[in-house]
């Protein structure tokens, strides 16, 4: 269905009689843009959805049709895959470093796997077409957001059992957590954000997004209490995560699907289907656009690695678009076999 130009936080300042000026070294850092640094060939067939970076080791997980492919982020080489699935969407990780969780939308299940061996160890029933998925660290639960049944399945990771099913007002998209027991998710067909409490497994607020149509990707600034939702109509909706108040709607590229946030440099990212990565300076109150980086058409989902500052995007070559049918009024173009690639973006 996952974020560019003050590039470094000012450190030591040089005092003059008129004003405070960043050091020459910091000014040089601030001028360095993001660039497309590498392309990693993956190949295979079929479409894709979320990407995920393992928070404890150099691994990039790609949901790709009926399998999940795992790349070494140091080399770009394939180090494993998890196959035998029916229609993968997302991947999330627990905080023990041991297990990961896949939303297998085609099987209406969450698949648990061992992060060392990549072996599947359990399959837990979810709702219809689990899509976005996130681990909530305070309650040690996994939340699988079900696109077709419009609810969320909450899983106890210790017992691998479903502890709650929470109805939602519409179709959920990317979820995120604040690390302190609160879960947020975009509601794509209602232009809403829903806030949920992990302790009580209940909805605590529903906020209408201002100037945002069909929100998909979401990122969070935990320290600054802000949510970044990317929307159709070339807009990013910035929302106060405490009150639900709209803070800004900076312009982004067309056809976004994922968002990310760099807490160190206060940058918000939007990956766009038109083949751009929009980088927003979220450290300024007017949210100026710092860069619109050309990527590749269709590279509309991504993952941000806070350890390296890298952004990973995926795309492929596309063939003709299928004919419109009543069952599929908005068909996607076909994907050319063996053309699936990862794009690596980082500071020059």
Short mmCIF file of C-alpha atoms in Angstrom, two decimals:
data_model
loop_
_atom_site.label_atom_id
_atom_site.label_comp_id
_atom_site.label_asym_id
_atom_site.label_seq_id
_atom_site.Cartn_x
_atom_site.Cartn_y
_atom_site.Cartn_z
CA UNK A 1 0.00 0.00 0.00
CA UNK A 2 5.96 4.30 3.48
CA UNK A 3 9.72 10.90 3.87
CA UNK A 4 14.62 17.10 2.53
CA UNK A 5 17.20 21.63 3.15
CA UNK A 6 18.46 21.79 6.61
CA UNK A 7 20.28 18.45 6.74
CA UNK A 8 21.85 18.59 10.17
CA UNK A 9 20.93 19.95 13.54
CA UNK A 10 22.93 23.07 14.36
CA UNK A 11 25.56 22.34 16.97
CA UNK A 12 28.07 24.94 18.18
CA UNK A 13 27.14 28.47 17.13
CA UNK A 14 29.53 31.30 16.31
CA UNK A 15 28.55 34.58 17.99
CA UNK A 16 28.93 37.83 16.10
CA UNK A 17 27.92 41.33 17.13
CA UNK A 18 24.87 41.11 14.87
CA UNK A 19 23.50 37.58 15.19
CA UNK A 20 24.18 33.91 15.79
CA UNK A 21 25.59 32.18 12.70
CA UNK A 22 26.14 28.44 12.20
CA UNK A 23 29.75 27.33 11.89
CA UNK A 24 31.25 26.87 8.41
CA UNK A 25 31.27 23.09 8.91
CA UNK A 26 27.56 23.04 9.79
CA UNK A 27 26.69 25.28 6.84
CA UNK A 28 28.45 22.81 4.53
CA UNK A 29 26.49 19.91 6.04
CA UNK A 30 23.23 21.81 5.66
CA UNK A 31 23.80 22.20 1.92
CA UNK A 32 24.18 18.50 1.21
CA UNK A 33 21.09 17.13 -0.55
CA UNK A 34 19.73 13.63 -0.63
CA UNK A 35 20.65 11.68 -3.74
CA UNK A 36 19.84 8.32 -5.30
CA UNK A 37 22.97 6.39 -4.40
CA UNK A 38 22.26 2.80 -5.50
CA UNK A 39 19.84 0.45 -7.22
CA UNK A 40 19.58 -3.13 -6.01
CA UNK A 41 18.10 -5.65 -8.43
CA UNK A 42 15.64 -8.04 -6.78
CA UNK A 43 13.74 -9.51 -9.72
CA UNK A 44 10.85 -11.92 -9.45
CA UNK A 45 7.26 -11.35 -10.41
CA UNK A 46 4.17 -9.68 -9.02
CA UNK A 47 3.35 -6.55 -7.09
CA UNK A 48 4.52 -5.30 -3.72
CA UNK A 49 3.40 -3.33 -0.70
CA UNK A 50 5.15 -2.23 2.51
CA UNK A 51 8.89 -2.21 3.19
CA UNK A 52 10.31 -2.57 6.70
CA UNK A 53 13.78 -2.10 8.22
CA UNK A 54 14.67 -4.45 11.08
CA UNK A 55 15.46 -2.15 14.05
CA UNK A 56 18.18 -4.44 15.43
CA UNK A 57 20.11 -5.70 12.42
CA UNK A 58 20.96 -4.67 8.81
CA UNK A 59 17.94 -6.26 7.17
CA UNK A 60 15.39 -4.82 4.75
CA UNK A 61 12.12 -6.73 4.35
CA UNK A 62 10.12 -6.45 1.13
CA UNK A 63 6.57 -7.76 0.84
CA UNK A 64 6.42 -9.05 -2.73
CA UNK A 65 3.36 -10.98 -3.86
CA UNK A 66 3.21 -14.31 -2.06
CA UNK A 67 6.56 -13.98 -0.31
CA UNK A 68 8.73 -11.69 1.77
CA UNK A 69 12.28 -11.08 0.56
CA UNK A 70 15.04 -10.08 2.98
CA UNK A 71 18.07 -8.05 1.86
CA UNK A 72 21.29 -7.21 3.67
CA UNK A 73 21.36 -3.42 3.83
CA UNK A 74 25.18 -3.39 3.86
CA UNK A 75 25.46 -5.18 0.52
CA UNK A 76 22.02 -5.12 -1.10
CA UNK A 77 22.20 -8.90 -1.46
CA UNK A 78 19.30 -11.27 -0.85
CA UNK A 79 19.89 -13.18 2.40
CA UNK A 80 16.59 -15.03 2.70
CA UNK A 81 12.92 -15.18 1.92
CA UNK A 82 9.69 -16.27 3.54
CA UNK A 83 7.51 -18.02 0.98
CA UNK A 84 4.30 -20.01 0.89
CA UNK A 85 2.17 -16.97 1.71
CA UNK A 86 -0.97 -15.87 -0.16
CA UNK A 87 -0.77 -12.09 -0.47
CA UNK A 88 1.65 -10.15 1.71
CA UNK A 89 1.19 -6.56 2.83
CA UNK A 90 3.25 -5.50 5.85
CA UNK A 91 5.96 -6.57 8.29
CA UNK A 92 6.58 -5.51 11.88
CA UNK A 93 8.97 -6.61 14.62
CA UNK A 94 8.77 -7.23 18.35
CA UNK A 95 11.18 -5.58 20.78
CA UNK A 96 12.97 -8.80 21.78
CA UNK A 97 14.85 -9.05 18.49
CA UNK A 98 13.51 -12.57 17.98
CA UNK A 99 10.27 -12.50 16.02
CA UNK A 100 8.63 -10.68 13.12
CA UNK A 101 5.01 -10.55 11.98
CA UNK A 102 3.62 -10.52 8.42
CA UNK A 103 0.12 -9.41 7.47
CA UNK A 104 -0.87 -12.07 4.92
CA UNK A 105 -3.92 -10.43 3.39
CA UNK A 106 -4.66 -13.32 1.07
CA UNK A 107 -4.85 -15.75 3.98
CA UNK A 108 -6.62 -13.40 6.43
CA UNK A 109 -3.86 -14.14 8.91
CA UNK A 110 -0.80 -12.78 10.69
CA UNK A 111 2.24 -15.01 10.18
CA UNK A 112 4.91 -15.11 12.88
CA UNK A 113 8.51 -15.81 11.82
CA UNK A 114 11.91 -16.26 13.43
CA UNK A 115 14.19 -13.32 12.53
CA UNK A 116 17.33 -15.46 12.73
CA UNK A 117 16.23 -18.39 10.57
CA UNK A 118 13.34 -16.75 8.63
CA UNK A 119 11.27 -19.84 9.46
CA UNK A 120 7.53 -19.45 9.96
CA UNK A 121 6.56 -20.43 13.51
CA UNK A 122 2.84 -19.58 13.75
CA UNK A 123 -0.19 -18.33 11.86
CA UNK A 124 -2.84 -16.33 13.74
CA UNK A 125 -6.29 -15.65 12.23
CA UNK A 126 -7.08 -11.98 11.65
CA UNK A 127 -9.89 -10.09 9.95
CA UNK A 128 -10.47 -9.84 6.23
CA UNK A 129 -7.37 -8.72 4.30
CA UNK A 130 -4.99 -7.60 7.07
CA UNK A 131 -2.89 -4.82 5.59
CA UNK A 132 -1.05 -2.29 7.77
CA UNK A 133 0.57 -3.86 10.84
CA UNK A 134 2.45 -2.46 13.83
CA UNK A 135 3.97 -3.63 17.13
CA UNK A 136 2.91 -1.70 20.22
CA UNK A 137 5.75 -1.90 22.79
CA UNK A 138 3.93 -0.89 25.99
CA UNK A 139 1.35 -3.70 25.75
CA UNK A 140 3.57 -6.13 23.77
CA UNK A 141 0.83 -6.51 21.19
CA UNK A 142 0.69 -6.61 17.39
CA UNK A 143 -2.08 -4.65 15.67
CA UNK A 144 -3.20 -5.88 12.24
CA UNK A 145 -5.47 -3.43 10.42
CA UNK A 146 -7.95 -5.27 8.21
CA UNK A 147 -8.75 -3.44 4.99
CA UNK A 148 -11.92 -5.23 3.96
CA UNK A 149 -13.53 -5.98 7.32
CA UNK A 150 -12.65 -2.43 8.49
CA UNK A 151 -11.41 -3.40 11.92
CA UNK A 152 -8.19 -4.14 13.78
CA UNK A 153 -7.06 -7.47 15.21
CA UNK A 154 -4.99 -7.12 18.40
CA UNK A 155 -2.61 -10.01 19.13
CA UNK A 156 -0.85 -10.87 22.40
CA UNK A 157 2.68 -11.69 21.24
CA UNK A 158 3.57 -13.85 24.25
CA UNK A 159 0.61 -16.19 23.83
CA UNK A 160 0.05 -15.60 20.10
CA UNK A 161 -3.66 -15.19 20.63
CA UNK A 162 -6.18 -12.57 19.54
CA UNK A 163 -7.15 -10.44 22.54
CA UNK A 164 -9.43 -7.92 20.81
CA UNK A 165 -11.11 -6.99 17.55
CA UNK A 166 -11.87 -3.29 17.35
CA UNK A 167 -14.28 -1.86 14.74
CA UNK A 168 -13.13 1.11 12.68
CA UNK A 169 -15.22 3.75 10.85
CA UNK A 170 -13.74 2.92 7.44
CA UNK A 171 -10.83 1.41 5.54
CA UNK A 172 -7.59 1.63 7.52
CA UNK A 173 -4.24 2.47 5.99
CA UNK A 174 -0.72 2.89 7.49
CA UNK A 175 -0.70 2.73 11.32
CA UNK A 176 1.91 4.07 13.73
CA UNK A 177 2.53 4.12 17.49
CA UNK A 178 3.96 6.64 19.96
CA UNK A 179 5.74 3.99 22.07
CA UNK A 180 3.67 4.91 25.13
CA UNK A 181 0.50 2.92 24.54
CA UNK A 182 -1.22 4.93 21.80
CA UNK A 183 -1.87 3.68 18.26
CA UNK A 184 -2.85 5.90 15.31
CA UNK A 185 -4.19 4.93 11.88
CA UNK A 186 -5.43 6.77 8.79
CA UNK A 187 -8.94 5.97 7.59
CA UNK A 188 -8.55 6.24 3.84
CA UNK A 189 -12.18 6.42 2.72
CA UNK A 190 -13.30 8.85 5.46
CA UNK A 191 -10.31 11.23 5.50
CA UNK A 192 -9.90 10.60 9.23
CA UNK A 193 -7.28 9.69 11.80
CA UNK A 194 -8.36 7.27 14.53
CA UNK A 195 -6.55 7.21 17.88
CA UNK A 196 -6.64 3.98 19.91
CA UNK A 197 -5.55 3.07 23.42
CA UNK A 198 -3.54 -0.15 23.72
CA UNK A 199 -4.31 -0.70 27.41
CA UNK A 200 -8.09 -0.69 26.97
CA UNK A 201 -8.14 -1.69 23.25
CA UNK A 202 -10.64 1.07 22.55
CA UNK A 203 -10.95 4.03 20.21
CA UNK A 204 -10.31 7.31 22.05
CA UNK A 205 -10.69 9.86 19.24
CA UNK A 206 -11.57 10.27 15.57
CA UNK A 207 -10.25 13.38 13.85
CA UNK A 208 -11.29 14.71 10.47
CA UNK A 209 -8.24 15.67 8.40
CA UNK A 210 -8.20 19.17 6.93
CA UNK A 211 -7.20 19.56 3.29
CA UNK A 212 -6.49 15.86 2.91
CA UNK A 213 -8.18 13.41 0.56
CA UNK A 214 -7.64 9.65 0.82
CA UNK A 215 -4.81 9.58 3.42
CA UNK A 216 -2.46 6.63 3.10
CA UNK A 217 1.06 6.79 4.60
CA UNK A 218 1.53 8.03 8.15
CA UNK A 219 4.63 8.93 10.18
CA UNK A 220 5.01 10.23 13.72
CA UNK A 221 7.20 12.80 15.47
CA UNK A 222 6.99 11.40 18.99
CA UNK A 223 8.83 14.23 20.74
CA UNK A 224 6.96 16.95 18.84
CA UNK A 225 3.54 15.27 19.08
CA UNK A 226 2.89 15.43 15.34
CA UNK A 227 1.47 13.06 12.76
CA UNK A 228 2.29 13.30 9.05
CA UNK A 229 -0.33 11.83 6.69
CA UNK A 230 0.24 11.83 2.92
CA UNK A 231 -2.83 12.39 0.80
CA UNK A 232 -4.14 12.55 -2.73
CA UNK A 233 -4.23 16.05 -4.19
CA UNK A 234 -0.50 16.60 -3.54
CA UNK A 235 -0.87 17.34 0.17
CA UNK A 236 0.72 16.22 3.43
CA UNK A 237 -1.53 16.74 6.45
CA UNK A 238 0.36 17.61 9.65
CA UNK A 239 -1.75 16.94 12.75
CA UNK A 240 -1.21 17.51 16.48
CA UNK A 241 -1.22 13.98 17.95
CA UNK A 242 -2.60 15.20 21.29
CA UNK A 243 -5.49 17.39 20.16
CA UNK A 244 -6.13 16.40 16.54
CA UNK A 245 -5.63 20.02 15.45
CA UNK A 246 -4.48 20.61 11.88
CA UNK A 247 -1.05 22.27 11.85
CA UNK A 248 -0.18 22.52 8.15
CA UNK A 249 -0.71 21.01 4.70
CA UNK A 250 2.57 21.30 2.79
CA UNK A 251 2.64 20.37 -0.90
CA UNK A 252 4.06 16.99 -1.98
CA UNK A 253 4.28 14.95 -5.18
CA UNK A 254 1.42 13.12 -6.86
CA UNK A 255 0.20 9.65 -5.91
CA UNK A 256 1.86 9.22 -2.48
CA UNK A 257 1.60 6.02 -0.47
CA UNK A 258 4.15 6.17 2.37
CA UNK A 259 5.50 8.72 4.83
CA UNK A 260 8.50 8.80 7.16
CA UNK A 261 10.04 11.11 9.74
CA UNK A 262 13.69 11.75 10.61
CA UNK A 263 13.65 12.82 14.28
CA UNK A 264 17.33 13.87 14.30
CA UNK A 265 17.07 16.35 11.43
CA UNK A 266 13.32 17.09 11.71
CA UNK A 267 12.54 16.05 8.15
CA UNK A 268 9.29 14.57 6.86
CA UNK A 269 9.30 12.43 3.71
CA UNK A 270 6.64 11.47 1.17
CA UNK A 271 7.26 8.81 -1.50
CA UNK A 272 5.16 9.53 -4.57
CA UNK A 273 3.96 7.44 -7.48
CA UNK A 274 4.90 10.19 -9.93
CA UNK A 275 8.55 9.27 -9.32
CA UNK A 276 9.54 11.82 -6.69
CA UNK A 277 10.51 11.86 -3.03
CA UNK A 278 9.31 15.03 -1.29
CA UNK A 279 11.40 16.23 1.65
CA UNK A 280 9.76 18.71 4.04
CA UNK A 281 11.57 20.78 6.66
CA UNK A 282 9.40 19.98 9.68
CA UNK A 283 11.68 22.03 11.89
CA UNK A 284 10.11 25.25 10.60
CA UNK A 285 6.59 26.44 11.29
CA UNK A 286 5.79 26.98 7.60
CA UNK A 287 6.98 23.47 6.59
CA UNK A 288 8.94 24.49 3.47
CA UNK A 289 9.77 21.93 0.79
CA UNK A 290 13.51 21.37 0.84
CA UNK A 291 13.82 18.96 -2.06
CA UNK A 292 11.79 17.05 -4.62
CA UNK A 293 14.13 14.23 -5.52
CA UNK A 294 13.51 12.30 -8.77
CA UNK A 295 13.28 8.57 -8.02
CA UNK A 296 11.36 6.24 -10.34
CA UNK A 297 7.76 6.14 -11.49
CA UNK A 298 5.80 3.86 -9.20
CA UNK A 299 8.22 4.25 -6.25
CA UNK A 300 5.42 5.24 -3.90
CA UNK A 301 6.20 3.14 -0.84
CA UNK A 302 9.35 3.28 1.29
CA UNK A 303 11.10 2.63 4.59
CA UNK A 304 13.37 4.96 6.55
CA UNK A 305 16.32 3.62 8.54
CA UNK A 306 17.01 5.98 11.47
CA UNK A 307 20.38 4.34 12.15
CA UNK A 308 21.87 5.19 8.75
CA UNK A 309 19.54 7.97 7.58
CA UNK A 310 18.88 5.99 4.41
CA UNK A 311 15.54 5.80 2.63
CA UNK A 312 14.63 2.66 0.70
CA UNK A 313 12.03 2.71 -2.08
CA UNK A 314 10.89 0.04 -4.54
CA UNK A 315 9.55 0.05 -8.07
CA UNK A 316 9.72 -1.85 -11.36
CA UNK A 317 9.13 -1.48 -15.07
CA UNK A 318 5.49 -1.45 -16.09
CA UNK A 319 3.63 -2.97 -19.00
CA UNK A 320 0.17 -2.09 -20.35
CA UNK A 321 -2.72 -1.36 -18.05
CA UNK A 322 -5.50 -4.00 -18.13
CA UNK A 323 -8.93 -3.12 -19.43
CA UNK A 324 -11.41 -1.55 -17.03
CA UNK A 325 -14.05 -3.96 -15.72
CA UNK A 326 -16.94 -3.54 -13.26
CA UNK A 327 -14.99 -5.66 -10.77
CA UNK A 328 -11.78 -3.64 -11.29
CA UNK A 329 -12.64 -0.08 -12.30
CA UNK A 330 -9.10 1.21 -11.61
CA UNK A 331 -6.72 -1.48 -12.85
CA UNK A 332 -3.02 -1.12 -12.20
CA UNK A 333 -0.54 -1.60 -15.04
CA UNK A 334 1.15 -4.96 -15.31
CA UNK A 335 4.63 -5.40 -13.80
CA UNK A 336 7.39 -6.53 -16.14
CA UNK A 337 8.85 -9.78 -14.73
CA UNK A 338 12.33 -9.60 -13.13
CA UNK A 339 12.33 -5.78 -13.11
CA UNK A 340 11.64 -5.27 -9.37
CA UNK A 341 14.33 -3.07 -7.76
CA UNK A 342 15.19 -1.27 -4.53
CA UNK A 343 16.27 2.38 -4.73
CA UNK A 344 18.66 3.57 -2.02
CA UNK A 345 18.54 7.27 -1.15
CA UNK A 346 20.89 9.02 1.28
CA UNK A 347 22.79 12.22 1.80
CA UNK A 348 25.59 12.79 -0.68
#
